[in-house]
N, C-alpha and C. Protein backbone atom coordinates (compact mmCIF):
# COMPACT_ATOMS: atom_id res chain seq x y z
N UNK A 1 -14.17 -9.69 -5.65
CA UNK A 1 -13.29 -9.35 -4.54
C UNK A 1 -13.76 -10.12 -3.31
N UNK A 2 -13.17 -10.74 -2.61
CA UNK A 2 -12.83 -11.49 -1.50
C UNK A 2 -13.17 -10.55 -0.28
N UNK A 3 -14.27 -10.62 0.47
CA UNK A 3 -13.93 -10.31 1.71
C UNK A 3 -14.72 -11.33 3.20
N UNK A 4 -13.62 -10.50 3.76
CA UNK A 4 -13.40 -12.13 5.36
C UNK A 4 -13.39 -11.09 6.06
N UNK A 5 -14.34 -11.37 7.00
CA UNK A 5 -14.31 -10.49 8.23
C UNK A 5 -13.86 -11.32 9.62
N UNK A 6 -12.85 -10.97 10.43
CA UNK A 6 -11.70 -12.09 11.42
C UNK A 6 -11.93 -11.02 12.89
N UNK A 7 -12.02 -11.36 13.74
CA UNK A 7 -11.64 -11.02 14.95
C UNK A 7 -10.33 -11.25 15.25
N UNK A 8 -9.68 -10.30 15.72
CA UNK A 8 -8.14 -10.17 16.01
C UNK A 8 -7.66 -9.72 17.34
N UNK A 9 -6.79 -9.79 18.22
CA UNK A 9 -6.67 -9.26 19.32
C UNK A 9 -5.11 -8.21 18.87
N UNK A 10 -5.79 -7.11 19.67
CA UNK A 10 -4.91 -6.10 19.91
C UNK A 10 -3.65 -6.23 20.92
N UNK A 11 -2.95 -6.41 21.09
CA UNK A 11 -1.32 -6.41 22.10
C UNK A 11 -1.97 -5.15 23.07
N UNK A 12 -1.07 -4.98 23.88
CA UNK A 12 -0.99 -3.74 25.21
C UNK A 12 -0.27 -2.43 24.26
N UNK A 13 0.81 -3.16 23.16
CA UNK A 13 1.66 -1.67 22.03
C UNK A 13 0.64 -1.81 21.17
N UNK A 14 -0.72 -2.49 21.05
CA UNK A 14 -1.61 -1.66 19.59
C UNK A 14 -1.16 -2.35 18.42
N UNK A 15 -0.63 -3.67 18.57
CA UNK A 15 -0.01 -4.58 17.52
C UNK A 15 -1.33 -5.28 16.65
N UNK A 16 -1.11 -5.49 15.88
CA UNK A 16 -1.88 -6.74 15.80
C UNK A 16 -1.56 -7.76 14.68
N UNK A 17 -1.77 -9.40 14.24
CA UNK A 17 -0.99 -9.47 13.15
C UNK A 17 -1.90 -9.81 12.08
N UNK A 18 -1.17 -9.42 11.07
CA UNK A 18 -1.81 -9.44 9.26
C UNK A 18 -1.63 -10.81 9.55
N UNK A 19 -2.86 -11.85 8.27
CA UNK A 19 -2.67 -12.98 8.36
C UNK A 19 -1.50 -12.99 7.21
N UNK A 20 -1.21 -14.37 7.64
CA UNK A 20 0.30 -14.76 6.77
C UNK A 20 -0.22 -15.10 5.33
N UNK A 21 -1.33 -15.54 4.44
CA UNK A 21 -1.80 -15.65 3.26
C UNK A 21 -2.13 -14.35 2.83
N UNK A 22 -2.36 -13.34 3.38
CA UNK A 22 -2.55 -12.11 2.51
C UNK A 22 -1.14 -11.31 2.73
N UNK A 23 -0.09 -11.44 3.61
CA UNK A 23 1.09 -11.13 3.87
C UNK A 23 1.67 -11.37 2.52
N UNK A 24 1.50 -13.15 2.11
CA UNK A 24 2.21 -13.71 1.30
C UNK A 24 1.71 -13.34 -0.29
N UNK A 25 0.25 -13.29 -0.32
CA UNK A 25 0.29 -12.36 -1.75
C UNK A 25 0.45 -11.36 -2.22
N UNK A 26 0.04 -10.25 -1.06
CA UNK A 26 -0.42 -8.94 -1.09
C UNK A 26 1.54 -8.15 -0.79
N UNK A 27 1.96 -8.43 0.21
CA UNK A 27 3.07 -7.63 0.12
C UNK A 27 4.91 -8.11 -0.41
N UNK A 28 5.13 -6.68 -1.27
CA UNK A 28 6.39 -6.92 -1.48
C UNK A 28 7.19 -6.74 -0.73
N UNK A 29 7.17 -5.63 0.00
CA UNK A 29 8.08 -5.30 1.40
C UNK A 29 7.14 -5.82 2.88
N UNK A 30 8.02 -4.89 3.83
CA UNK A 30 7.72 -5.14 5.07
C UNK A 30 6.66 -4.21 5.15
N UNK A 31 6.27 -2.85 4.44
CA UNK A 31 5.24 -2.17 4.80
C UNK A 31 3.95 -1.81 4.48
N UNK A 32 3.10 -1.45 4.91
CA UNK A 32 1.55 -0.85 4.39
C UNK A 32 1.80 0.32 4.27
N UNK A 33 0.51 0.60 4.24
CA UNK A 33 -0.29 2.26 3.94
C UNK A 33 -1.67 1.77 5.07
N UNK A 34 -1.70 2.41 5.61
CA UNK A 34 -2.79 2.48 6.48
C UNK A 34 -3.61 3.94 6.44
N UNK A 35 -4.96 3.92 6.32
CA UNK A 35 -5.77 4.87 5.88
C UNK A 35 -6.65 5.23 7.57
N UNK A 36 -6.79 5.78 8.20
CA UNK A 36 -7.52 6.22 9.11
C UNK A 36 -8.85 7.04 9.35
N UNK A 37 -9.67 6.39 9.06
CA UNK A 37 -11.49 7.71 8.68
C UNK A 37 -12.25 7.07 9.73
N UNK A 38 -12.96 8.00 10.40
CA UNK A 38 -14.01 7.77 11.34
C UNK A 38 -14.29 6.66 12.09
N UNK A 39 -13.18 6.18 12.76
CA UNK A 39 -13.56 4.87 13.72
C UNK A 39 -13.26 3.49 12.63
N UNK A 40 -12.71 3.94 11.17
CA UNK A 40 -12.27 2.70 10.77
C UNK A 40 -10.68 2.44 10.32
N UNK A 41 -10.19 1.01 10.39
CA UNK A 41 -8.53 1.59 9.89
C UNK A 41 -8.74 0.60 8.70
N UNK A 42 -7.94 1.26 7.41
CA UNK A 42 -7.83 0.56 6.51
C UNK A 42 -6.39 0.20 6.13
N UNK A 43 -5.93 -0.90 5.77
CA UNK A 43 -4.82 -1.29 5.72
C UNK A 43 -4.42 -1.80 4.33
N UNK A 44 -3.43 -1.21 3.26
CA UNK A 44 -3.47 -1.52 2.22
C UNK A 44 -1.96 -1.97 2.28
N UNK A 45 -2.02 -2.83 1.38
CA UNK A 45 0.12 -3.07 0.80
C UNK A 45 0.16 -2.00 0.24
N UNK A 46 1.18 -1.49 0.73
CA UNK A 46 2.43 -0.33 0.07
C UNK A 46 2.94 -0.58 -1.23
N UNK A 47 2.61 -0.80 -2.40
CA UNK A 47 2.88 -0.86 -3.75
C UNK A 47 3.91 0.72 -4.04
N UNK A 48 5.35 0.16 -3.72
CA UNK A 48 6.34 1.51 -4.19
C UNK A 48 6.43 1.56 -5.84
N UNK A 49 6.41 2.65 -6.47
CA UNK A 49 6.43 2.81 -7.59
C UNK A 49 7.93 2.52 -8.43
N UNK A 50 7.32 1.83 -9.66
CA UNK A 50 8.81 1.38 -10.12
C UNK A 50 9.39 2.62 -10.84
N UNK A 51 10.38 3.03 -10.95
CA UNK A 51 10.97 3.83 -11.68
C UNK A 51 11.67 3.54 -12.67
N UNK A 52 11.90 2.27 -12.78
CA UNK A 52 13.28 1.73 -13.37
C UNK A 52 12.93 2.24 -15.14
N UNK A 53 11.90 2.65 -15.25
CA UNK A 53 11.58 2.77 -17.26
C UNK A 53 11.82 4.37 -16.97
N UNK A 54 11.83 4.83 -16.03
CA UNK A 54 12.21 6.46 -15.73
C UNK A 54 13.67 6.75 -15.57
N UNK A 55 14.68 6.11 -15.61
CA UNK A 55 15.78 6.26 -14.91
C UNK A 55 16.69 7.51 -16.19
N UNK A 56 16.38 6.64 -17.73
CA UNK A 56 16.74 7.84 -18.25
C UNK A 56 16.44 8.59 -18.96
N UNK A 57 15.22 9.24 -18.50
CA UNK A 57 14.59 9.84 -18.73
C UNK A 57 14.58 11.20 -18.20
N UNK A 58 14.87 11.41 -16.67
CA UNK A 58 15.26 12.48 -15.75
C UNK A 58 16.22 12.80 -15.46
N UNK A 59 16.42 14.27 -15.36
CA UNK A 59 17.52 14.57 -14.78
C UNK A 59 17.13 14.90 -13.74
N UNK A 60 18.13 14.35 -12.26
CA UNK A 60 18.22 15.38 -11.37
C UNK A 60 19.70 15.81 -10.48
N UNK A 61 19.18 16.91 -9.86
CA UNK A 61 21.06 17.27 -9.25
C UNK A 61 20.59 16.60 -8.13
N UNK A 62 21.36 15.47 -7.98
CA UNK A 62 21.35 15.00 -6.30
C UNK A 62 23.18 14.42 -6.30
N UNK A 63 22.63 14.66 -4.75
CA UNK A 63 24.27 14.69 -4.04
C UNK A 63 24.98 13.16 -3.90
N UNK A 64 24.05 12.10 -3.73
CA UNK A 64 24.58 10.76 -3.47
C UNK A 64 25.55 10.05 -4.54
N UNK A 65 26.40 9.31 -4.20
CA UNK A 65 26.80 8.88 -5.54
C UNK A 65 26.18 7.26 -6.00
N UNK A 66 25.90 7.57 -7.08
CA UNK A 66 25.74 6.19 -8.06
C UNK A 66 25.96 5.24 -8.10
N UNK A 67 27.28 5.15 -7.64
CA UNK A 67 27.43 3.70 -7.25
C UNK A 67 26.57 3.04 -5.96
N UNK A 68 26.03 3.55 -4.94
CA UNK A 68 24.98 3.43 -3.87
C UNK A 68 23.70 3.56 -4.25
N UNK A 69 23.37 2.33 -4.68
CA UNK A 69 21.66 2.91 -4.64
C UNK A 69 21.10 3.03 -4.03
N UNK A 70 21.19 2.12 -2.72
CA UNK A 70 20.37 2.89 -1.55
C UNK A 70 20.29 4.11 -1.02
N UNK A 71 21.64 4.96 -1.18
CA UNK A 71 21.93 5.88 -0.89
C UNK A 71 20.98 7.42 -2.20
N UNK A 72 20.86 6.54 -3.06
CA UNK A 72 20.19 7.67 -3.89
C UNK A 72 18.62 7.24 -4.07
N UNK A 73 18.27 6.23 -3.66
CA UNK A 73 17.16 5.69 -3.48
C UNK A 73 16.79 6.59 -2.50
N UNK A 74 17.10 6.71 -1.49
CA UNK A 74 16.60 7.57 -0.22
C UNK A 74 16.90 9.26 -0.46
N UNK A 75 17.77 9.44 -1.39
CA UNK A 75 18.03 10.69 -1.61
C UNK A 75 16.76 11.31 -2.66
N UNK A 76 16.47 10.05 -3.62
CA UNK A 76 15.05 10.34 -4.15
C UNK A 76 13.83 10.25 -3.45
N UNK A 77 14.05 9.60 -2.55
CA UNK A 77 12.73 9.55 -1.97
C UNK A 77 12.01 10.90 -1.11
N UNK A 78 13.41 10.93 -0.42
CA UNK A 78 13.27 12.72 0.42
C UNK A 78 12.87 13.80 -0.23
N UNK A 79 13.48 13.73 -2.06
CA UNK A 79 12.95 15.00 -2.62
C UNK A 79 11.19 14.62 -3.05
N UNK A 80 11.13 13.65 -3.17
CA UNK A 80 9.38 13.18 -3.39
C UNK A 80 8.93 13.83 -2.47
N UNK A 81 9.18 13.39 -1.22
CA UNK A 81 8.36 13.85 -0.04
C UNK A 81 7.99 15.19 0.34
N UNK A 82 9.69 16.15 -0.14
CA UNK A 82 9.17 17.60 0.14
C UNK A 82 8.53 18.13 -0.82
N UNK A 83 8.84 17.47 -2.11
CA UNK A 83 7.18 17.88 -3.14
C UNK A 83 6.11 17.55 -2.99
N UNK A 84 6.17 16.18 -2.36
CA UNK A 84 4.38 16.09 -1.68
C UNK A 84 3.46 17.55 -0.99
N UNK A 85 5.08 17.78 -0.26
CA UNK A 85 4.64 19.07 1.01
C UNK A 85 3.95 20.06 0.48
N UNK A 86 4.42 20.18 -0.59
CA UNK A 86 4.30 22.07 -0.88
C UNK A 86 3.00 21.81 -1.85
């Protein structure tokens, strides 16, 4: 495992930027996961889970229709989240 330790400057909004070679391997989307412990921040790529070998496999009652996947994409995602909750 690779590690580089970089000095970076912080913006006045708390910005700062990922270099563009670990941008370019490391992420599929636009987002991280950022981990926060004792004075350190850790910053990981957001690896979303594929579902696609799950699709028929589950049932669930959701309200969106099918033809929208974004729309049931986010409708799955919301019920993830309030099962995270509980």
């Amino acid at each position: 495992m690779e590690q580089i330790e970089m000095l970076k400057h912080v913006d006045a909004q708390g910005r700062i930027v990922l270099p563009k070679k670990w941008r370019d391997k490391h992420l599929k989307d636009h987002s991280v996961v950022m981990l926060v412990k004792d004075g350190e921040i850790i910053v990981k790529a957001n690896e979303p889970e594929d579902i696609s070998d799950l699709i028929d496999s589950v049932e669930l009652n959701i309200k969106s229709d099918l033809g929208d996947w974004d729309e049931v994409r986010k409708e799955l995602y919301d019920i993830g989240q309030k099962k995270r909750r509980m």
